[in-house]
Amino acid sequence: MNQYKLKELVLSFLYTCILLVVLEVFSATFLPSVGLSSYILSFHILVVLFIGFRVQTIYQPYLILMVELIHSVFTIEGWAIGTLAGIIVTSLISYLKDMIQLNSRLSTIIVVQIFQVIWFVLVSSLISIKLGDFSYILTRFWRFLPESFLLSLISPFFFIVLMKFWGTKKSLKGVRI
């Protein structure tokens, strides 16, 4: 378990938030400007997954809340549903951590894709329950697939950058747990 001093935790999280803001601005402005307004890359999910896999601290739920609050500035999605989904997903990660080995780029891509699907099902189900209309899940799923595949493909490199921010000393060749 990684133990961070409060100063290290705040500083690492600040760098992560700056990167998230830059990527959210890119996703919210650049993609629509090139005609991809239906697609939004959800970098916040990658940040939450990284926190779930690599940042073991009692402040984990608060970190997820802050990531979702930052994300909510750039989207109409609510921070509350994202926070709930993030906490559920990171709890699932903590239960399955002994069985999950992210020791190569391919395994990282596959595991990130699986957890993105879980995230999608959770968020879409909650929104559908709130709206009382479950057609949202199917219509959104077809837009979710290309977004999630692209995020899964870049996740090993994204995690390497975040590992530098968080000062992990493990090998950067693959994302190792």
CSV table of N, CA and C in Angstrom, one decimal:
chain,number,residue,atom,x,y,z
A,1,MET,N,0.8,-1.2,0.0
A,1,MET,CA,0.0,0.0,0.0
A,1,MET,C,0.9,1.2,0.0
A,2,ASN,N,0.6,2.2,-0.9
A,2,ASN,CA,1.4,3.4,-1.0
A,2,ASN,C,0.9,4.3,0.1
A,3,GLN,N,1.8,4.8,0.9
A,3,GLN,CA,1.5,5.8,1.9
A,3,GLN,C,2.1,7.1,1.5
A,4,TYR,N,1.2,8.1,1.3
A,4,TYR,CA,1.6,9.4,0.9
A,4,TYR,C,1.5,10.4,2.1
A,5,LYS,N,2.5,11.2,2.2
A,5,LYS,CA,2.4,12.3,3.2
A,5,LYS,C,1.4,13.3,2.6
A,6,LEU,N,0.7,14.1,3.4
A,6,LEU,CA,-0.3,15.0,2.9
A,6,LEU,C,0.2,15.9,1.8
A,7,LYS,N,1.4,16.4,2.0
A,7,LYS,CA,2.0,17.4,1.1
A,7,LYS,C,2.2,16.7,-0.3
A,8,GLU,N,2.8,15.5,-0.3
A,8,GLU,CA,3.0,14.7,-1.5
A,8,GLU,C,1.7,14.4,-2.2
A,9,LEU,N,0.7,14.0,-1.4
A,9,LEU,CA,-0.7,13.7,-2.0
A,9,LEU,C,-1.3,14.9,-2.6
A,10,VAL,N,-1.2,16.1,-2.0
A,10,VAL,CA,-1.8,17.3,-2.5
A,10,VAL,C,-1.0,17.7,-3.8
A,11,LEU,N,0.3,17.7,-3.8
A,11,LEU,CA,1.1,18.1,-4.9
A,11,LEU,C,0.9,17.1,-6.1
A,12,SER,N,0.9,15.8,-5.9
A,12,SER,CA,0.6,14.9,-6.9
A,12,SER,C,-0.8,15.0,-7.5
A,13,PHE,N,-1.7,15.3,-6.7
A,13,PHE,CA,-3.1,15.4,-7.1
A,13,PHE,C,-3.2,16.7,-7.9
A,14,LEU,N,-2.6,17.8,-7.5
A,14,LEU,CA,-2.6,19.1,-8.2
A,14,LEU,C,-2.1,18.9,-9.6
A,15,TYR,N,-0.9,18.2,-9.8
A,15,TYR,CA,-0.4,17.9,-11.1
A,15,TYR,C,-1.4,17.1,-12.0
A,16,THR,N,-2.0,16.1,-11.3
A,16,THR,CA,-3.0,15.3,-12.0
A,16,THR,C,-4.2,16.2,-12.5
A,17,CYS,N,-4.6,17.1,-11.6
A,17,CYS,CA,-5.8,18.0,-11.9
A,17,CYS,C,-5.4,18.9,-13.1
A,18,ILE,N,-4.2,19.4,-13.1
A,18,ILE,CA,-3.8,20.3,-14.2
A,18,ILE,C,-3.8,19.5,-15.5
A,19,LEU,N,-3.3,18.3,-15.5
A,19,LEU,CA,-3.4,17.5,-16.7
A,19,LEU,C,-4.8,17.2,-17.1
A,20,LEU,N,-5.6,16.9,-16.1
A,20,LEU,CA,-7.1,16.6,-16.4
A,20,LEU,C,-7.7,17.9,-17.1
A,21,VAL,N,-7.5,19.0,-16.5
A,21,VAL,CA,-8.1,20.3,-17.1
A,21,VAL,C,-7.6,20.5,-18.5
A,22,VAL,N,-6.3,20.3,-18.8
A,22,VAL,CA,-5.8,20.5,-20.1
A,22,VAL,C,-6.5,19.5,-21.1
A,23,LEU,N,-6.6,18.2,-20.7
A,23,LEU,CA,-7.2,17.2,-21.5
A,23,LEU,C,-8.7,17.4,-21.7
A,24,GLU,N,-9.4,17.9,-20.6
A,24,GLU,CA,-10.8,18.2,-20.7
A,24,GLU,C,-11.1,19.4,-21.7
A,25,VAL,N,-10.2,20.4,-21.6
A,25,VAL,CA,-10.3,21.5,-22.6
A,25,VAL,C,-10.1,21.0,-24.0
A,26,PHE,N,-9.1,20.1,-24.2
A,26,PHE,CA,-8.9,19.5,-25.5
A,26,PHE,C,-10.1,18.8,-26.0
A,27,SER,N,-10.7,17.9,-25.1
A,27,SER,CA,-11.8,17.1,-25.5
A,27,SER,C,-13.1,17.9,-25.7
A,28,ALA,N,-13.3,19.0,-25.0
A,28,ALA,CA,-14.5,19.8,-25.1
A,28,ALA,C,-14.4,20.9,-26.2
A,29,THR,N,-13.2,21.2,-26.7
A,29,THR,CA,-13.0,22.3,-27.7
A,29,THR,C,-12.5,21.8,-29.0
A,30,PHE,N,-11.4,21.0,-29.0
A,30,PHE,CA,-10.8,20.6,-30.2
A,30,PHE,C,-11.6,19.5,-31.0
A,31,LEU,N,-12.1,18.5,-30.3
A,31,LEU,CA,-12.9,17.5,-31.0
A,31,LEU,C,-14.1,18.0,-31.7
A,32,PRO,N,-14.9,18.9,-31.0
A,32,PRO,CA,-16.1,19.5,-31.7
A,32,PRO,C,-15.6,20.4,-32.9
A,33,SER,N,-14.5,21.0,-32.8
A,33,SER,CA,-14.0,21.9,-33.9
A,33,SER,C,-13.6,21.2,-35.1
A,34,VAL,N,-13.3,19.9,-35.0
A,34,VAL,CA,-13.0,19.1,-36.2
A,34,VAL,C,-14.1,18.2,-36.6
A,35,GLY,N,-15.3,18.5,-36.1
A,35,GLY,CA,-16.5,17.7,-36.5
A,35,GLY,C,-16.9,16.5,-35.7
A,36,LEU,N,-16.2,16.3,-34.6
A,36,LEU,CA,-16.5,15.1,-33.7
A,36,LEU,C,-17.2,15.5,-32.5
A,37,SER,N,-18.3,16.3,-32.6
A,37,SER,CA,-19.0,16.8,-31.5
A,37,SER,C,-19.8,15.7,-30.7
A,38,SER,N,-20.1,14.6,-31.4
A,38,SER,CA,-20.8,13.5,-30.7
A,38,SER,C,-19.9,12.7,-29.8
A,39,TYR,N,-18.6,12.9,-29.9
A,39,TYR,CA,-17.6,12.1,-29.2
A,39,TYR,C,-16.9,12.9,-28.2
A,40,ILE,N,-16.8,12.4,-26.9
A,40,ILE,CA,-16.1,13.1,-25.9
A,40,ILE,C,-15.2,12.1,-25.2
A,41,LEU,N,-13.9,12.4,-25.1
A,41,LEU,CA,-13.0,11.5,-24.5
A,41,LEU,C,-13.1,11.7,-23.0
A,42,SER,N,-13.4,10.7,-22.2
A,42,SER,CA,-13.6,10.9,-20.8
A,42,SER,C,-12.4,10.5,-20.0
A,43,PHE,N,-11.4,11.5,-20.0
A,43,PHE,CA,-10.1,11.3,-19.4
A,43,PHE,C,-10.3,11.1,-17.9
A,44,HIS,N,-11.4,11.7,-17.3
A,44,HIS,CA,-11.6,11.6,-15.9
A,44,HIS,C,-11.7,10.1,-15.5
A,45,ILE,N,-12.3,9.3,-16.3
A,45,ILE,CA,-12.4,7.9,-16.0
A,45,ILE,C,-11.0,7.2,-15.9
A,46,LEU,N,-10.1,7.6,-16.7
A,46,LEU,CA,-8.7,7.1,-16.6
A,46,LEU,C,-8.0,7.6,-15.4
A,47,VAL,N,-8.3,8.8,-15.0
A,47,VAL,CA,-7.7,9.3,-13.7
A,47,VAL,C,-8.3,8.5,-12.5
A,48,VAL,N,-9.6,8.3,-12.5
A,48,VAL,CA,-10.2,7.5,-11.4
A,48,VAL,C,-9.7,6.1,-11.4
A,49,LEU,N,-9.5,5.5,-12.6
A,49,LEU,CA,-9.0,4.1,-12.6
A,49,LEU,C,-7.6,4.1,-12.1
A,50,PHE,N,-6.8,5.1,-12.5
A,50,PHE,CA,-5.4,5.1,-12.0
A,50,PHE,C,-5.4,5.3,-10.4
A,51,ILE,N,-6.2,6.1,-9.9
A,51,ILE,CA,-6.3,6.3,-8.5
A,51,ILE,C,-6.7,5.0,-7.8
A,52,GLY,N,-7.7,4.3,-8.5
A,52,GLY,CA,-8.1,3.0,-7.9
A,52,GLY,C,-7.0,1.9,-7.9
A,53,PHE,N,-6.2,1.9,-8.9
A,53,PHE,CA,-5.1,0.9,-9.0
A,53,PHE,C,-3.9,1.3,-8.2
A,54,ARG,N,-3.5,2.6,-8.2
A,54,ARG,CA,-2.2,3.0,-7.7
A,54,ARG,C,-2.2,3.8,-6.5
A,55,VAL,N,-3.2,4.5,-6.1
A,55,VAL,CA,-3.2,5.5,-5.0
A,55,VAL,C,-4.1,4.9,-3.9
A,56,GLN,N,-3.4,4.2,-3.0
A,56,GLN,CA,-4.1,3.6,-1.8
A,56,GLN,C,-4.0,4.6,-0.7
A,57,THR,N,-5.0,5.3,-0.4
A,57,THR,CA,-5.1,6.2,0.7
A,57,THR,C,-6.5,6.3,1.2
A,58,ILE,N,-6.6,6.8,2.4
A,58,ILE,CA,-7.9,7.0,3.0
A,58,ILE,C,-8.7,8.1,2.3
A,59,TYR,N,-8.0,8.9,1.6
A,59,TYR,CA,-8.6,10.1,0.9
A,59,TYR,C,-9.1,9.8,-0.5
A,60,GLN,N,-9.0,8.5,-0.9
A,60,GLN,CA,-9.4,8.1,-2.2
A,60,GLN,C,-10.8,8.6,-2.6
A,61,PRO,N,-11.8,8.5,-1.8
A,61,PRO,CA,-13.1,9.0,-2.2
A,61,PRO,C,-13.2,10.5,-2.5
A,62,TYR,N,-12.4,11.2,-1.7
A,62,TYR,CA,-12.3,12.7,-1.8
A,62,TYR,C,-11.6,13.0,-3.1
A,63,LEU,N,-10.6,12.3,-3.5
A,63,LEU,CA,-9.9,12.5,-4.7
A,63,LEU,C,-10.8,12.2,-5.9
A,64,ILE,N,-11.6,11.2,-5.8
A,64,ILE,CA,-12.6,10.9,-6.9
A,64,ILE,C,-13.6,12.0,-7.0
A,65,LEU,N,-14.1,12.5,-5.8
A,65,LEU,CA,-15.0,13.6,-5.8
A,65,LEU,C,-14.4,14.8,-6.5
A,66,MET,N,-13.2,15.1,-6.2
A,66,MET,CA,-12.6,16.3,-6.9
A,66,MET,C,-12.4,16.1,-8.4
A,67,VAL,N,-12.0,14.9,-8.8
A,67,VAL,CA,-11.9,14.6,-10.2
A,67,VAL,C,-13.2,14.8,-10.9
A,68,GLU,N,-14.3,14.3,-10.3
A,68,GLU,CA,-15.6,14.5,-10.9
A,68,GLU,C,-16.1,15.9,-10.9
A,69,LEU,N,-15.8,16.7,-9.9
A,69,LEU,CA,-16.1,18.1,-9.8
A,69,LEU,C,-15.4,18.8,-11.0
A,70,ILE,N,-14.2,18.5,-11.2
A,70,ILE,CA,-13.4,19.2,-12.3
A,70,ILE,C,-14.1,18.8,-13.6
A,71,HIS,N,-14.4,17.5,-13.8
A,71,HIS,CA,-15.0,17.0,-15.0
A,71,HIS,C,-16.3,17.7,-15.2
A,72,SER,N,-17.1,17.9,-14.2
A,72,SER,CA,-18.4,18.5,-14.3
A,72,SER,C,-18.4,19.9,-14.9
A,73,VAL,N,-17.3,20.6,-14.7
A,73,VAL,CA,-17.2,21.9,-15.3
A,73,VAL,C,-17.2,21.9,-16.8
A,74,PHE,N,-16.8,20.8,-17.4
A,74,PHE,CA,-16.6,20.7,-18.9
A,74,PHE,C,-17.8,19.9,-19.5
A,75,THR,N,-18.7,19.4,-18.8
A,75,THR,CA,-19.8,18.6,-19.3
A,75,THR,C,-21.1,18.8,-18.6
A,76,ILE,N,-22.2,18.3,-19.2
A,76,ILE,CA,-23.5,18.4,-18.5
A,76,ILE,C,-23.7,17.3,-17.6
A,77,GLU,N,-22.8,16.3,-17.6
A,77,GLU,CA,-22.9,15.1,-16.7
A,77,GLU,C,-22.8,15.6,-15.2
A,78,GLY,N,-23.6,15.0,-14.4
A,78,GLY,CA,-23.5,15.4,-13.0
A,78,GLY,C,-22.3,14.8,-12.3
A,79,TRP,N,-21.8,15.5,-11.3
A,79,TRP,CA,-20.7,15.1,-10.6
A,79,TRP,C,-21.1,13.9,-9.6
A,80,ALA,N,-22.3,14.0,-9.2
A,80,ALA,CA,-22.7,13.0,-8.2
A,80,ALA,C,-22.7,11.6,-8.7
A,81,ILE,N,-23.3,11.4,-9.9
A,81,ILE,CA,-23.3,10.1,-10.5
A,81,ILE,C,-21.9,9.6,-10.8
A,82,GLY,N,-21.1,10.4,-11.3
A,82,GLY,CA,-19.7,10.1,-11.6
A,82,GLY,C,-18.9,9.7,-10.4
A,83,THR,N,-19.2,10.4,-9.3
A,83,THR,CA,-18.5,10.1,-8.0
A,83,THR,C,-19.0,8.8,-7.5
A,84,LEU,N,-20.3,8.5,-7.5
A,84,LEU,CA,-20.8,7.2,-7.1
A,84,LEU,C,-20.2,6.1,-7.9
A,85,ALA,N,-20.2,6.3,-9.2
A,85,ALA,CA,-19.7,5.2,-10.1
A,85,ALA,C,-18.2,5.0,-9.8
A,86,GLY,N,-17.5,6.1,-9.7
A,86,GLY,CA,-16.0,6.0,-9.4
A,86,GLY,C,-15.7,5.3,-8.1
A,87,ILE,N,-16.5,5.6,-7.1
A,87,ILE,CA,-16.3,4.9,-5.8
A,87,ILE,C,-16.6,3.4,-5.9
A,88,ILE,N,-17.7,3.1,-6.6
A,88,ILE,CA,-18.1,1.7,-6.8
A,88,ILE,C,-17.0,1.0,-7.6
A,89,VAL,N,-16.5,1.6,-8.7
A,89,VAL,CA,-15.5,1.0,-9.5
A,89,VAL,C,-14.2,0.8,-8.7
A,90,THR,N,-13.7,1.8,-8.0
A,90,THR,CA,-12.5,1.7,-7.2
A,90,THR,C,-12.6,0.7,-6.1
A,91,SER,N,-13.8,0.5,-5.5
A,91,SER,CA,-14.1,-0.5,-4.5
A,91,SER,C,-13.9,-1.9,-5.2
A,92,LEU,N,-14.5,-2.0,-6.4
A,92,LEU,CA,-14.4,-3.3,-7.1
A,92,LEU,C,-12.9,-3.6,-7.4
A,93,ILE,N,-12.2,-2.6,-7.8
A,93,ILE,CA,-10.7,-2.7,-8.1
A,93,ILE,C,-10.0,-3.2,-6.8
A,94,SER,N,-10.3,-2.6,-5.7
A,94,SER,CA,-9.6,-3.0,-4.5
A,94,SER,C,-10.0,-4.5,-4.1
A,95,TYR,N,-11.2,-5.0,-4.4
A,95,TYR,CA,-11.5,-6.4,-4.1
A,95,TYR,C,-10.8,-7.3,-5.1
A,96,LEU,N,-10.6,-6.9,-6.4
A,96,LEU,CA,-10.1,-7.7,-7.4
A,96,LEU,C,-8.6,-7.5,-7.6
A,97,LYS,N,-8.0,-6.6,-6.9
A,97,LYS,CA,-6.6,-6.2,-7.1
A,97,LYS,C,-5.6,-7.4,-7.1
A,98,ASP,N,-5.8,-8.4,-6.3
A,98,ASP,CA,-4.9,-9.5,-6.2
A,98,ASP,C,-5.0,-10.4,-7.5
A,99,MET,N,-6.1,-10.3,-8.1
A,99,MET,CA,-6.3,-11.2,-9.3
A,99,MET,C,-6.0,-10.4,-10.6
A,100,ILE,N,-5.9,-9.1,-10.5
A,100,ILE,CA,-5.6,-8.3,-11.7
A,100,ILE,C,-4.1,-8.0,-11.8
A,101,GLN,N,-3.5,-8.3,-12.9
A,101,GLN,CA,-2.1,-8.0,-13.1
A,101,GLN,C,-2.0,-7.1,-14.4
A,102,LEU,N,-1.6,-5.9,-14.1
A,102,LEU,CA,-1.3,-5.0,-15.2
A,102,LEU,C,0.2,-4.9,-15.5
A,103,ASN,N,0.7,-6.0,-16.0
A,103,ASN,CA,2.1,-6.1,-16.2
A,103,ASN,C,2.5,-5.9,-17.7
A,104,SER,N,1.6,-5.6,-18.5
A,104,SER,CA,2.0,-5.3,-19.9
A,104,SER,C,1.0,-4.3,-20.4
A,105,ARG,N,1.3,-3.7,-21.5
A,105,ARG,CA,0.4,-2.7,-22.1
A,105,ARG,C,-0.9,-3.3,-22.6
A,106,LEU,N,-0.8,-4.5,-23.1
A,106,LEU,CA,-2.0,-5.2,-23.6
A,106,LEU,C,-2.9,-5.5,-22.4
A,107,SER,N,-2.4,-6.0,-21.3
A,107,SER,CA,-3.3,-6.3,-20.2
A,107,SER,C,-3.9,-5.0,-19.6
A,108,THR,N,-3.1,-3.9,-19.6
A,108,THR,CA,-3.6,-2.6,-19.2
A,108,THR,C,-4.8,-2.2,-20.0
A,109,ILE,N,-4.6,-2.3,-21.3
A,109,ILE,CA,-5.7,-1.9,-22.3
A,109,ILE,C,-6.9,-2.7,-22.0
A,110,ILE,N,-6.8,-4.0,-21.9
A,110,ILE,CA,-8.0,-4.9,-21.7
A,110,ILE,C,-8.7,-4.6,-20.4
A,111,VAL,N,-7.9,-4.5,-19.3
A,111,VAL,CA,-8.5,-4.2,-18.0
A,111,VAL,C,-9.2,-2.8,-17.9
A,112,VAL,N,-8.5,-1.8,-18.5
A,112,VAL,CA,-9.1,-0.5,-18.6
A,112,VAL,C,-10.4,-0.6,-19.4
A,113,GLN,N,-10.5,-1.3,-20.5
A,113,GLN,CA,-11.7,-1.4,-21.3
A,113,GLN,C,-12.8,-2.1,-20.5
A,114,ILE,N,-12.5,-3.1,-19.7
A,114,ILE,CA,-13.5,-3.8,-18.9
A,114,ILE,C,-14.1,-2.8,-17.9
A,115,PHE,N,-13.2,-2.1,-17.2
A,115,PHE,CA,-13.7,-1.2,-16.2
A,115,PHE,C,-14.4,0.0,-16.8
A,116,GLN,N,-14.1,0.4,-18.0
A,116,GLN,CA,-14.9,1.5,-18.6
A,116,GLN,C,-16.3,1.0,-18.9
A,117,VAL,N,-16.4,-0.3,-19.3
A,117,VAL,CA,-17.7,-0.8,-19.6
A,117,VAL,C,-18.5,-0.9,-18.3
A,118,ILE,N,-17.9,-1.3,-17.2
A,118,ILE,CA,-18.6,-1.3,-15.9
A,118,ILE,C,-19.0,0.1,-15.6
A,119,TRP,N,-18.1,1.1,-15.7
A,119,TRP,CA,-18.5,2.5,-15.5
A,119,TRP,C,-19.7,2.9,-16.3
A,120,PHE,N,-19.6,2.6,-17.6
A,120,PHE,CA,-20.7,2.9,-18.5
A,120,PHE,C,-22.0,2.4,-18.0
A,121,VAL,N,-22.0,1.1,-17.7
A,121,VAL,CA,-23.3,0.4,-17.3
A,121,VAL,C,-23.8,1.1,-16.0
A,122,LEU,N,-22.9,1.4,-15.1
A,122,LEU,CA,-23.4,2.0,-13.8
A,122,LEU,C,-24.0,3.4,-14.1
A,123,VAL,N,-23.2,4.2,-14.8
A,123,VAL,CA,-23.7,5.6,-15.1
A,123,VAL,C,-25.0,5.6,-15.9
A,124,SER,N,-25.0,4.8,-17.0
A,124,SER,CA,-26.2,4.8,-17.8
A,124,SER,C,-27.4,4.2,-17.1
A,125,SER,N,-27.2,3.2,-16.3
A,125,SER,CA,-28.3,2.7,-15.5
A,125,SER,C,-28.9,3.7,-14.6
A,126,LEU,N,-28.0,4.4,-13.9
A,126,LEU,CA,-28.4,5.5,-12.9
A,126,LEU,C,-29.2,6.6,-13.7
A,127,ILE,N,-28.7,7.0,-14.8
A,127,ILE,CA,-29.3,8.1,-15.6
A,127,ILE,C,-30.7,7.6,-16.1
A,128,SER,N,-30.7,6.3,-16.6
A,128,SER,CA,-31.9,5.7,-17.1
A,128,SER,C,-33.0,5.6,-16.0
A,129,ILE,N,-32.6,5.2,-14.8
A,129,ILE,CA,-33.5,5.2,-13.7
A,129,ILE,C,-34.0,6.5,-13.4
A,130,LYS,N,-33.2,7.5,-13.4
A,130,LYS,CA,-33.6,8.9,-13.1
A,130,LYS,C,-34.5,9.4,-14.1
A,131,LEU,N,-34.3,9.1,-15.4
A,131,LEU,CA,-35.1,9.6,-16.5
A,131,LEU,C,-36.4,8.7,-16.7
A,132,GLY,N,-36.3,7.5,-16.2
A,132,GLY,CA,-37.4,6.6,-16.4
A,132,GLY,C,-37.5,6.0,-17.8
A,133,ASP,N,-36.4,6.1,-18.5
A,133,ASP,CA,-36.3,5.7,-19.9
A,133,ASP,C,-35.0,5.0,-20.2
A,134,PHE,N,-35.1,3.7,-20.4
A,134,PHE,CA,-33.9,2.9,-20.6
A,134,PHE,C,-33.3,2.8,-22.0
A,135,SER,N,-34.0,3.6,-22.9
A,135,SER,CA,-33.4,3.6,-24.3
A,135,SER,C,-32.1,4.4,-24.4
A,136,TYR,N,-31.8,5.2,-23.3
A,136,TYR,CA,-30.6,5.9,-23.3
A,136,TYR,C,-29.4,5.0,-23.3
A,137,ILE,N,-29.5,3.9,-22.7
A,137,ILE,CA,-28.4,3.0,-22.6
A,137,ILE,C,-27.9,2.5,-24.0
A,138,LEU,N,-28.9,2.1,-24.8
A,138,LEU,CA,-28.5,1.6,-26.2
A,138,LEU,C,-28.1,2.7,-27.1
A,139,THR,N,-28.7,3.9,-27.1
A,139,THR,CA,-28.3,5.0,-27.9
A,139,THR,C,-26.9,5.5,-27.6
A,140,ARG,N,-26.6,5.6,-26.3
A,140,ARG,CA,-25.3,6.1,-25.9
A,140,ARG,C,-24.2,5.0,-26.1
A,141,PHE,N,-24.6,3.7,-26.0
A,141,PHE,CA,-23.6,2.7,-26.1
A,141,PHE,C,-22.8,2.7,-27.4
A,142,TRP,N,-23.4,3.0,-28.5
A,142,TRP,CA,-22.7,3.0,-29.8
A,142,TRP,C,-21.8,4.2,-29.9
A,143,ARG,N,-22.0,5.3,-29.2
A,143,ARG,CA,-21.0,6.3,-29.1
A,143,ARG,C,-19.9,6.1,-28.1
A,144,PHE,N,-20.3,5.3,-27.1
A,144,PHE,CA,-19.3,5.0,-26.0
A,144,PHE,C,-18.2,4.1,-26.5
A,145,LEU,N,-18.5,3.1,-27.4
A,145,LEU,CA,-17.5,2.1,-27.8
A,145,LEU,C,-16.3,2.7,-28.4
A,146,PRO,N,-16.4,3.6,-29.5
A,146,PRO,CA,-15.1,4.1,-30.0
A,146,PRO,C,-14.4,5.0,-29.0
A,147,GLU,N,-15.1,5.8,-28.2
A,147,GLU,CA,-14.4,6.6,-27.2
A,147,GLU,C,-13.7,5.7,-26.2
A,148,SER,N,-14.3,4.6,-25.8
A,148,SER,CA,-13.7,3.8,-24.8
A,148,SER,C,-12.5,3.0,-25.4
A,149,PHE,N,-12.6,2.6,-26.6
A,149,PHE,CA,-11.5,1.9,-27.2
A,149,PHE,C,-10.3,2.8,-27.4
A,150,LEU,N,-10.5,4.0,-27.8
A,150,LEU,CA,-9.4,5.0,-27.9
A,150,LEU,C,-8.8,5.3,-26.5
A,151,LEU,N,-9.6,5.5,-25.5
A,151,LEU,CA,-9.1,5.7,-24.1
A,151,LEU,C,-8.3,4.5,-23.6
A,152,SER,N,-8.8,3.3,-23.9
A,152,SER,CA,-8.1,2.1,-23.5
A,152,SER,C,-6.7,2.0,-24.2
A,153,LEU,N,-6.7,2.3,-25.5
A,153,LEU,CA,-5.4,2.3,-26.2
A,153,LEU,C,-4.3,3.2,-25.7
A,154,ILE,N,-4.8,4.4,-25.2
A,154,ILE,CA,-3.8,5.4,-24.7
A,154,ILE,C,-3.6,5.2,-23.2
A,155,SER,N,-4.3,4.4,-22.5
A,155,SER,CA,-4.2,4.2,-21.1
A,155,SER,C,-2.8,3.8,-20.6
A,156,PRO,N,-2.1,2.9,-21.2
A,156,PRO,CA,-0.8,2.6,-20.7
A,156,PRO,C,0.2,3.8,-20.7
A,157,PHE,N,0.1,4.7,-21.7
A,157,PHE,CA,0.9,5.9,-21.7
A,157,PHE,C,0.4,6.9,-20.8
A,158,PHE,N,-0.9,7.0,-20.6
A,158,PHE,CA,-1.5,8.0,-19.7
A,158,PHE,C,-1.1,7.6,-18.2
A,159,PHE,N,-1.1,6.3,-17.9
A,159,PHE,CA,-0.7,5.8,-16.6
A,159,PHE,C,0.7,6.1,-16.3
A,160,ILE,N,1.6,6.0,-17.4
A,160,ILE,CA,3.0,6.3,-17.2
A,160,ILE,C,3.2,7.7,-16.8
A,161,VAL,N,2.5,8.6,-17.4
A,161,VAL,CA,2.6,10.0,-17.1
A,161,VAL,C,2.1,10.2,-15.6
A,162,LEU,N,1.0,9.6,-15.3
A,162,LEU,CA,0.5,9.8,-13.9
A,162,LEU,C,1.4,9.1,-12.9
A,163,MET,N,2.1,8.0,-13.2
A,163,MET,CA,3.0,7.4,-12.3
A,163,MET,C,4.2,8.4,-12.0
A,164,LYS,N,4.6,9.2,-13.0
A,164,LYS,CA,5.6,10.2,-12.7
A,164,LYS,C,5.1,11.2,-11.7
A,165,PHE,N,3.8,11.7,-11.9
A,165,PHE,CA,3.3,12.7,-11.0
A,165,PHE,C,3.2,12.1,-9.6
A,166,TRP,N,2.8,10.8,-9.5
A,166,TRP,CA,2.6,10.3,-8.1
A,166,TRP,C,3.8,9.6,-7.5
A,167,GLY,N,4.9,9.7,-8.2
A,167,GLY,CA,6.2,9.2,-7.7
A,167,GLY,C,6.3,7.7,-7.4
A,168,THR,N,5.6,7.0,-8.2
A,168,THR,CA,5.7,5.5,-8.0
A,168,THR,C,7.1,5.1,-8.6
A,169,LYS,N,7.6,4.1,-7.9
A,169,LYS,CA,9.0,3.6,-8.3
A,169,LYS,C,9.0,2.3,-9.0
A,170,LYS,N,7.8,1.8,-9.4
A,170,LYS,CA,7.7,0.6,-10.2
A,170,LYS,C,8.2,0.8,-11.6
A,171,SER,N,8.4,-0.3,-12.3
A,171,SER,CA,8.8,-0.2,-13.7
A,171,SER,C,7.8,0.5,-14.5
A,172,LEU,N,8.2,1.3,-15.4
A,172,LEU,CA,7.4,2.1,-16.3
A,172,LEU,C,7.2,1.4,-17.6
A,173,LYS,N,7.8,0.3,-17.8
A,173,LYS,CA,7.6,-0.5,-19.1
A,173,LYS,C,6.2,-0.9,-19.3
A,174,GLY,N,5.6,-1.5,-18.3
A,174,GLY,CA,4.2,-1.9,-18.3
A,174,GLY,C,3.7,-1.3,-17.0
A,175,VAL,N,2.4,-1.2,-16.9
A,175,VAL,CA,1.8,-0.7,-15.7
A,175,VAL,C,1.7,-1.8,-14.7
A,176,ARG,N,2.5,-1.9,-13.7
A,176,ARG,CA,2.5,-3.0,-12.8
A,176,ARG,C,1.8,-2.6,-11.5
A,177,ILE,N,1.1,-3.6,-11.0
A,177,ILE,CA,0.4,-3.5,-9.7
A,177,ILE,C,1.3,-4.1,-8.7
